[in-house]
Coordinates of C-alpha atoms in Angstrom, one line a residue:
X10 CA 0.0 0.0 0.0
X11 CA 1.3 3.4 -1.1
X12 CA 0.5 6.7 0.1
X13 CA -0.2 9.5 -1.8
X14 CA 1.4 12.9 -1.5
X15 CA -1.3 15.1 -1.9
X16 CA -2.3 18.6 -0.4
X17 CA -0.8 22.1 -0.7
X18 CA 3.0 22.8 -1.5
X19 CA 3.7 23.4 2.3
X20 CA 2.2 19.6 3.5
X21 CA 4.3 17.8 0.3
X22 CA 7.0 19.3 1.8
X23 CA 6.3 19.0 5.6
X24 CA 6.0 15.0 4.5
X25 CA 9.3 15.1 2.7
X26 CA 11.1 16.6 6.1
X27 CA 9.5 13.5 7.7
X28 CA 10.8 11.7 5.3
X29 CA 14.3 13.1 5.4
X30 CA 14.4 12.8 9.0
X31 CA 13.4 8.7 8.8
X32 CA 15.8 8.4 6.1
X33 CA 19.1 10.0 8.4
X34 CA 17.6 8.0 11.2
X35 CA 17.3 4.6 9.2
X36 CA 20.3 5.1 7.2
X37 CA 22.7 6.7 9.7
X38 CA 22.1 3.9 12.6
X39 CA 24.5 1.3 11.4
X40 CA 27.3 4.6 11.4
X41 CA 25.6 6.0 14.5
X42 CA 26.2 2.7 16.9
X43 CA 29.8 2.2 15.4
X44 CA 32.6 3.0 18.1
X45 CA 35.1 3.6 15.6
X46 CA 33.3 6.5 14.5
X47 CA 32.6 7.4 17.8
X48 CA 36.1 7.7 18.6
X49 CA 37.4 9.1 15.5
X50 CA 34.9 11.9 16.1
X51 CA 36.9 13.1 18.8
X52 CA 41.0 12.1 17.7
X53 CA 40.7 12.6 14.0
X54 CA 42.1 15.5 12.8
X55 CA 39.9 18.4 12.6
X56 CA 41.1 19.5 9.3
X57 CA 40.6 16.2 7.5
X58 CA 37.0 16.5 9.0
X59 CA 36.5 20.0 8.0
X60 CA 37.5 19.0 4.4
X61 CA 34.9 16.1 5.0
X62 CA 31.7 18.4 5.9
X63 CA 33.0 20.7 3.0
X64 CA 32.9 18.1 0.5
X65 CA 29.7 17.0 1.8
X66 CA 28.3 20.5 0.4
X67 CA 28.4 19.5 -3.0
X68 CA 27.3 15.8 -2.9
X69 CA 24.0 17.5 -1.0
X70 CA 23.2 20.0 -3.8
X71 CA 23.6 17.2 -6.5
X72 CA 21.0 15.1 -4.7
X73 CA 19.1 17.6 -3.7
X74 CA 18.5 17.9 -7.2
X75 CA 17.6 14.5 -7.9
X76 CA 15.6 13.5 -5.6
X77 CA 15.1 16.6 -2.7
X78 CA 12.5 17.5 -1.0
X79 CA 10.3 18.6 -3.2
X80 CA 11.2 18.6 -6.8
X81 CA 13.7 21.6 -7.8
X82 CA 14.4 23.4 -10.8
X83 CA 17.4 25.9 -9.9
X84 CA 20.4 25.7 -7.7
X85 CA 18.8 28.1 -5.1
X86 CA 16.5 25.3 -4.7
X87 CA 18.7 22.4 -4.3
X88 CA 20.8 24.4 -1.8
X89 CA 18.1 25.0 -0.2
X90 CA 17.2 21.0 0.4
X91 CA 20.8 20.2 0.7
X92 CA 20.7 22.5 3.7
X93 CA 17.7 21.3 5.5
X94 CA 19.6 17.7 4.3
X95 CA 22.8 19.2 6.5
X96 CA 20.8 20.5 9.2
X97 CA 18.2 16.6 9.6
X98 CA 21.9 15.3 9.8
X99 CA 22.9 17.3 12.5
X100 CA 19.9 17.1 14.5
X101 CA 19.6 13.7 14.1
X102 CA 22.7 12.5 15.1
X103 CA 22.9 14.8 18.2
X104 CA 19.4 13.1 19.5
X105 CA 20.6 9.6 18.8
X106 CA 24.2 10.0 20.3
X107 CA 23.3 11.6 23.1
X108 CA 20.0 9.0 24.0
X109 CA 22.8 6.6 23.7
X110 CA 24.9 7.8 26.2
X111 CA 27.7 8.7 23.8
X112 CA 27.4 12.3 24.6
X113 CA 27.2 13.4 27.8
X114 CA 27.1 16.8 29.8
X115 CA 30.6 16.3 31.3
X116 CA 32.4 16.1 27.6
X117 CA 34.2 19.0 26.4
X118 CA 32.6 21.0 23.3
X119 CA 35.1 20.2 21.2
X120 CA 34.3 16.4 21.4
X121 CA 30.6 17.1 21.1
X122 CA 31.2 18.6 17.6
X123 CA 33.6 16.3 16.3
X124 CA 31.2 13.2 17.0
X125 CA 28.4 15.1 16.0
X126 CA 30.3 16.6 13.1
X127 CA 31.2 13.4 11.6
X128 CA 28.3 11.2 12.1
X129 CA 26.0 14.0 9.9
X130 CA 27.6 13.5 6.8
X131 CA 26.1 9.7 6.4
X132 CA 22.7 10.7 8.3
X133 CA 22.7 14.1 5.5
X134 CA 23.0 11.9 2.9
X135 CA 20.7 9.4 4.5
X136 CA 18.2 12.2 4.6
X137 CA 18.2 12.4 1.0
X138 CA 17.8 9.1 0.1
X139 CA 15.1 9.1 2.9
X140 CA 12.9 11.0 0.4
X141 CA 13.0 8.5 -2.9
X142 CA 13.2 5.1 -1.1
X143 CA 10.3 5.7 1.8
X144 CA 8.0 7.7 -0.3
X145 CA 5.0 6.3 -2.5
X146 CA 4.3 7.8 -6.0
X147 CA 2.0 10.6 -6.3
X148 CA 0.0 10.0 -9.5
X149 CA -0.6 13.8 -9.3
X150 CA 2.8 14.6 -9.0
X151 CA 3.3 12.1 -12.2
X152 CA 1.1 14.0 -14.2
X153 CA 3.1 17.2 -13.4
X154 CA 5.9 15.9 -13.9
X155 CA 5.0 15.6 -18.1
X156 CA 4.0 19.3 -17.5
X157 CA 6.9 20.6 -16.3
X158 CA 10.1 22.4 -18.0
X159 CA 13.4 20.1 -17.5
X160 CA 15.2 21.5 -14.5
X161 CA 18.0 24.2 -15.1
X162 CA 20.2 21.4 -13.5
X163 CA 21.4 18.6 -15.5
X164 CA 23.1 15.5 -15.1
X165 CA 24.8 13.7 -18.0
X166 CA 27.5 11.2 -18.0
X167 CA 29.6 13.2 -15.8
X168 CA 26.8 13.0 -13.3
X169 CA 26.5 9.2 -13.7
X170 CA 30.1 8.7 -12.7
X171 CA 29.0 11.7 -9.7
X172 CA 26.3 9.7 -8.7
X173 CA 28.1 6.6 -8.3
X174 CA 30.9 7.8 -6.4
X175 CA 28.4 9.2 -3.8
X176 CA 27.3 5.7 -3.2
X177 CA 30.7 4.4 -3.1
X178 CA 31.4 7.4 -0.2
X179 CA 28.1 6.3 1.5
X180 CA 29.1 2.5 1.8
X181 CA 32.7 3.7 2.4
X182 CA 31.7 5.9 5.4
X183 CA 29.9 3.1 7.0
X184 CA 33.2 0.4 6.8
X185 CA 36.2 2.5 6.1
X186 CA 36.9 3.7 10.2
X187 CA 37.1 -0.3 11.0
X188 CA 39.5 -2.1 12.0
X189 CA 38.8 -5.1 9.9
X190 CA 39.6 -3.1 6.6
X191 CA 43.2 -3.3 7.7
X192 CA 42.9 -6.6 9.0
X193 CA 41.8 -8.0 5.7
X194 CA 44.2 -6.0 3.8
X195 CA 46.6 -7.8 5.4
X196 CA 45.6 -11.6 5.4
X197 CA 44.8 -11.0 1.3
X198 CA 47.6 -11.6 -1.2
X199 CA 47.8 -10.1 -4.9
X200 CA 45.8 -13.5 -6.1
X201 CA 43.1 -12.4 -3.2
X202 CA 43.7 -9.3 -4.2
X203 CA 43.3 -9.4 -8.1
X204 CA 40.0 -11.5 -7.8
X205 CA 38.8 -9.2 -5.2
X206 CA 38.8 -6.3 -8.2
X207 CA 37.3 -8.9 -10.7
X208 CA 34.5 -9.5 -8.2
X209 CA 33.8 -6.1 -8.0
X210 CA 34.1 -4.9 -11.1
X211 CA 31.5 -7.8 -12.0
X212 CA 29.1 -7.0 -8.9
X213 CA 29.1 -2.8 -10.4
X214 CA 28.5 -4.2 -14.1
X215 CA 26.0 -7.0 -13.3
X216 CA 23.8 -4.8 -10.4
X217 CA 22.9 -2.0 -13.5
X218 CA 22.9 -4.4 -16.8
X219 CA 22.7 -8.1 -16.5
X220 CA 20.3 -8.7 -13.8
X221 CA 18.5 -5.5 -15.4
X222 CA 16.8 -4.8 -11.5
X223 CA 14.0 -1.9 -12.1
X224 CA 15.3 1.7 -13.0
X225 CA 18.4 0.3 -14.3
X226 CA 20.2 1.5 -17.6
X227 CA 19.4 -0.8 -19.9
X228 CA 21.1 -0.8 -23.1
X229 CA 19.8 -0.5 -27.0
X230 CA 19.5 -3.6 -28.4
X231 CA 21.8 -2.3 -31.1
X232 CA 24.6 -1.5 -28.6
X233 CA 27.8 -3.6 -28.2
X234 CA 28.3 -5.5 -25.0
X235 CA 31.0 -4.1 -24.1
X236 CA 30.3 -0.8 -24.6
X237 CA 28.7 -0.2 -20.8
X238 CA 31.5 -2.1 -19.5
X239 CA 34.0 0.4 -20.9
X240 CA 32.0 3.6 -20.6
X241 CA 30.5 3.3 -17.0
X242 CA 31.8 0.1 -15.2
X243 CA 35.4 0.5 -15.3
X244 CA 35.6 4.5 -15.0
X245 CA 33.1 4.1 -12.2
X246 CA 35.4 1.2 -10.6
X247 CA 38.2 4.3 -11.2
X248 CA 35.8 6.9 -9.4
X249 CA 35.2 3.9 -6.1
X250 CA 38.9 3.8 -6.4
X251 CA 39.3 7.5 -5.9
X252 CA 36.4 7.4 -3.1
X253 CA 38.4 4.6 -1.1
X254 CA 41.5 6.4 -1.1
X255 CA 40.4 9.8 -0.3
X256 CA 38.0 8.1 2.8
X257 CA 40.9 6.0 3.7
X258 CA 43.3 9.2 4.1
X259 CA 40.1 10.9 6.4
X260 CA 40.0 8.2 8.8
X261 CA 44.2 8.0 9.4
X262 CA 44.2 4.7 7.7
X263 CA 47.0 5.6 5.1
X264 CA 49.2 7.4 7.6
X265 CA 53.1 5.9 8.0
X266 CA 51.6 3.1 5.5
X267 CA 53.7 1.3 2.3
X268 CA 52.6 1.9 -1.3
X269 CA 51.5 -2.0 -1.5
X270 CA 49.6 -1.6 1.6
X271 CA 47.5 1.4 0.4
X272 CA 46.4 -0.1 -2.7
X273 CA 45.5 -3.4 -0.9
X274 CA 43.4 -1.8 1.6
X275 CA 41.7 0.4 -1.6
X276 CA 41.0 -3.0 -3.2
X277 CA 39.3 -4.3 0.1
X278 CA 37.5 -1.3 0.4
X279 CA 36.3 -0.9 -2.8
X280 CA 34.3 -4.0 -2.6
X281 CA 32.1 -2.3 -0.6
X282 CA 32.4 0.7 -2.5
X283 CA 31.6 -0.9 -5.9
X284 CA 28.3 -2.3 -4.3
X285 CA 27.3 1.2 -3.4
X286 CA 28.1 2.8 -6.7
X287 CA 25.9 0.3 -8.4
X288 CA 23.1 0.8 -5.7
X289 CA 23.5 4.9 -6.6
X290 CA 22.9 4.4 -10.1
X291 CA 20.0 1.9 -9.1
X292 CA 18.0 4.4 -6.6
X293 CA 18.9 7.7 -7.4

């Protein structure tokens, strides 16, 4: 059973905040009740996490504009949700950390907003993706929607590989600050290693095109096999790459560490990663 979004523009988009707010609460839990995170949000460095909630800006405003709050058609508008994104984040993770005891009224300031800080980016993005996975389709909203100029904001192939690197930061967020990444980095070998990117290459193709799941890209009947393989599966394996490394170097996990040992724990977590690029492309 569905429910309709109906009503004036100020109840659609009451409905969508709920949504947003079930969203950082259902997708930021796993991060939320992870002690890794809730001690990095106190010892990592503060510039590394500054650079974090800065980067987080951008990814917002890009959802924002696919699936917000209410549908936008100019960048005031997605800032706008990407903001309200920010601030669901914040609020959220605040409540939760604190009803769990992990913030308390005898902890400095400075480790209040370094937990708090850090656990908002996932819930932000969480309240974003809130918005397209829990709510129903409007047939109203549908028949607007055929109505309606195309938004000044586009999103071509550039925004595919975007798109997919914000799942691969999602996914990354959540496994990234363990300790198990390095563990595993270590026990694999290059043969471990070499059929870990195989796999994951395979999982990122197969998720969009062979097993075809609904709102994937499926391709023209006229169009070579390999032709998705080399134009979004590998350069978005390059963008999860990218992701792992830069998520890695946030959480200390590179620091004092061998070239060898770097890529191998950018292979382990781009398993992960891959999955979540796929999942972008497949949800968003």
């Amino acid at each position: 059973m569905q429910l309709s979004v109906s009503g004036s523009p100020t109840q659609k988009f009451t409905i969508g905040l709920l949504r947003g707010a079930a969203g950082a609460l259902i997708f930021g839990i796993p991060m939320l009740m992870t002690m890794e995170l809730w001690s990095l949000g106190f010892s990592m460095s503060r510039q590394r996490l500054l650079l974090l909630l800065l980067v987080n800006i951008p990814l917002l405003v890009v959802l924002a504009h696919r699936i917000g709050f209410e549908r936008t058609f100019t960048l005031r508008e997605a800032v706008r949700d990407a903001t309200i994104a920010y601030g669901l984040g914040i609020v959220t993770s605040a409540a939760v950390l604190s009803l769990l005891g992990i913030l308390t009224v005898d902890m400095p300031a400075n480790e209040w907003l370094g937990k708090v800080a850090l656990q908002s980016v996932p819930a932000s993005i969480g309240a974003m993706l809130g918005r397209s996975q829990l709510g129903g389709s409007d047939p109203d909203e549908d028949e607007e929607e055929d109505e309606e100029p195309e938004p000044e904001l586009s999103t071509g192939y550039f925004g595919e590989l975007f798109m997919m690197g914000i799942g691969a930061l999602f996914l990354g967020l959540n496994v990234a600050p363990t300790e198990e990444i390095i563990l595993i980095s270590y026990k694999m070998t290059p043969w471990h290693s070499l059929a870990a990117i195989l796999v994951s290459i395979a999982l990122m193709h197969g998720f969009v095109y062979a097993v075809a799941f609904r709102g994937t890209h499926q391709l023209d009947e006229k169009t070579p096999n390999w032709h998705a393989l080399v134009r979004f599966t590998l350069p978005g394996y390059v963008v999860t790459s990218l992701i792992s490394l830069y998520v890695l170097w946030t959480f200390g996990r590179l620091d004092d560490t061998g070239w060898t040992q770097v890529m191998m724990s950018m292979v382990v977590l781009n398993f992960p990663g891959a999955v979540g690029a796929a999942s972008a492309r497949l949800v968003l």
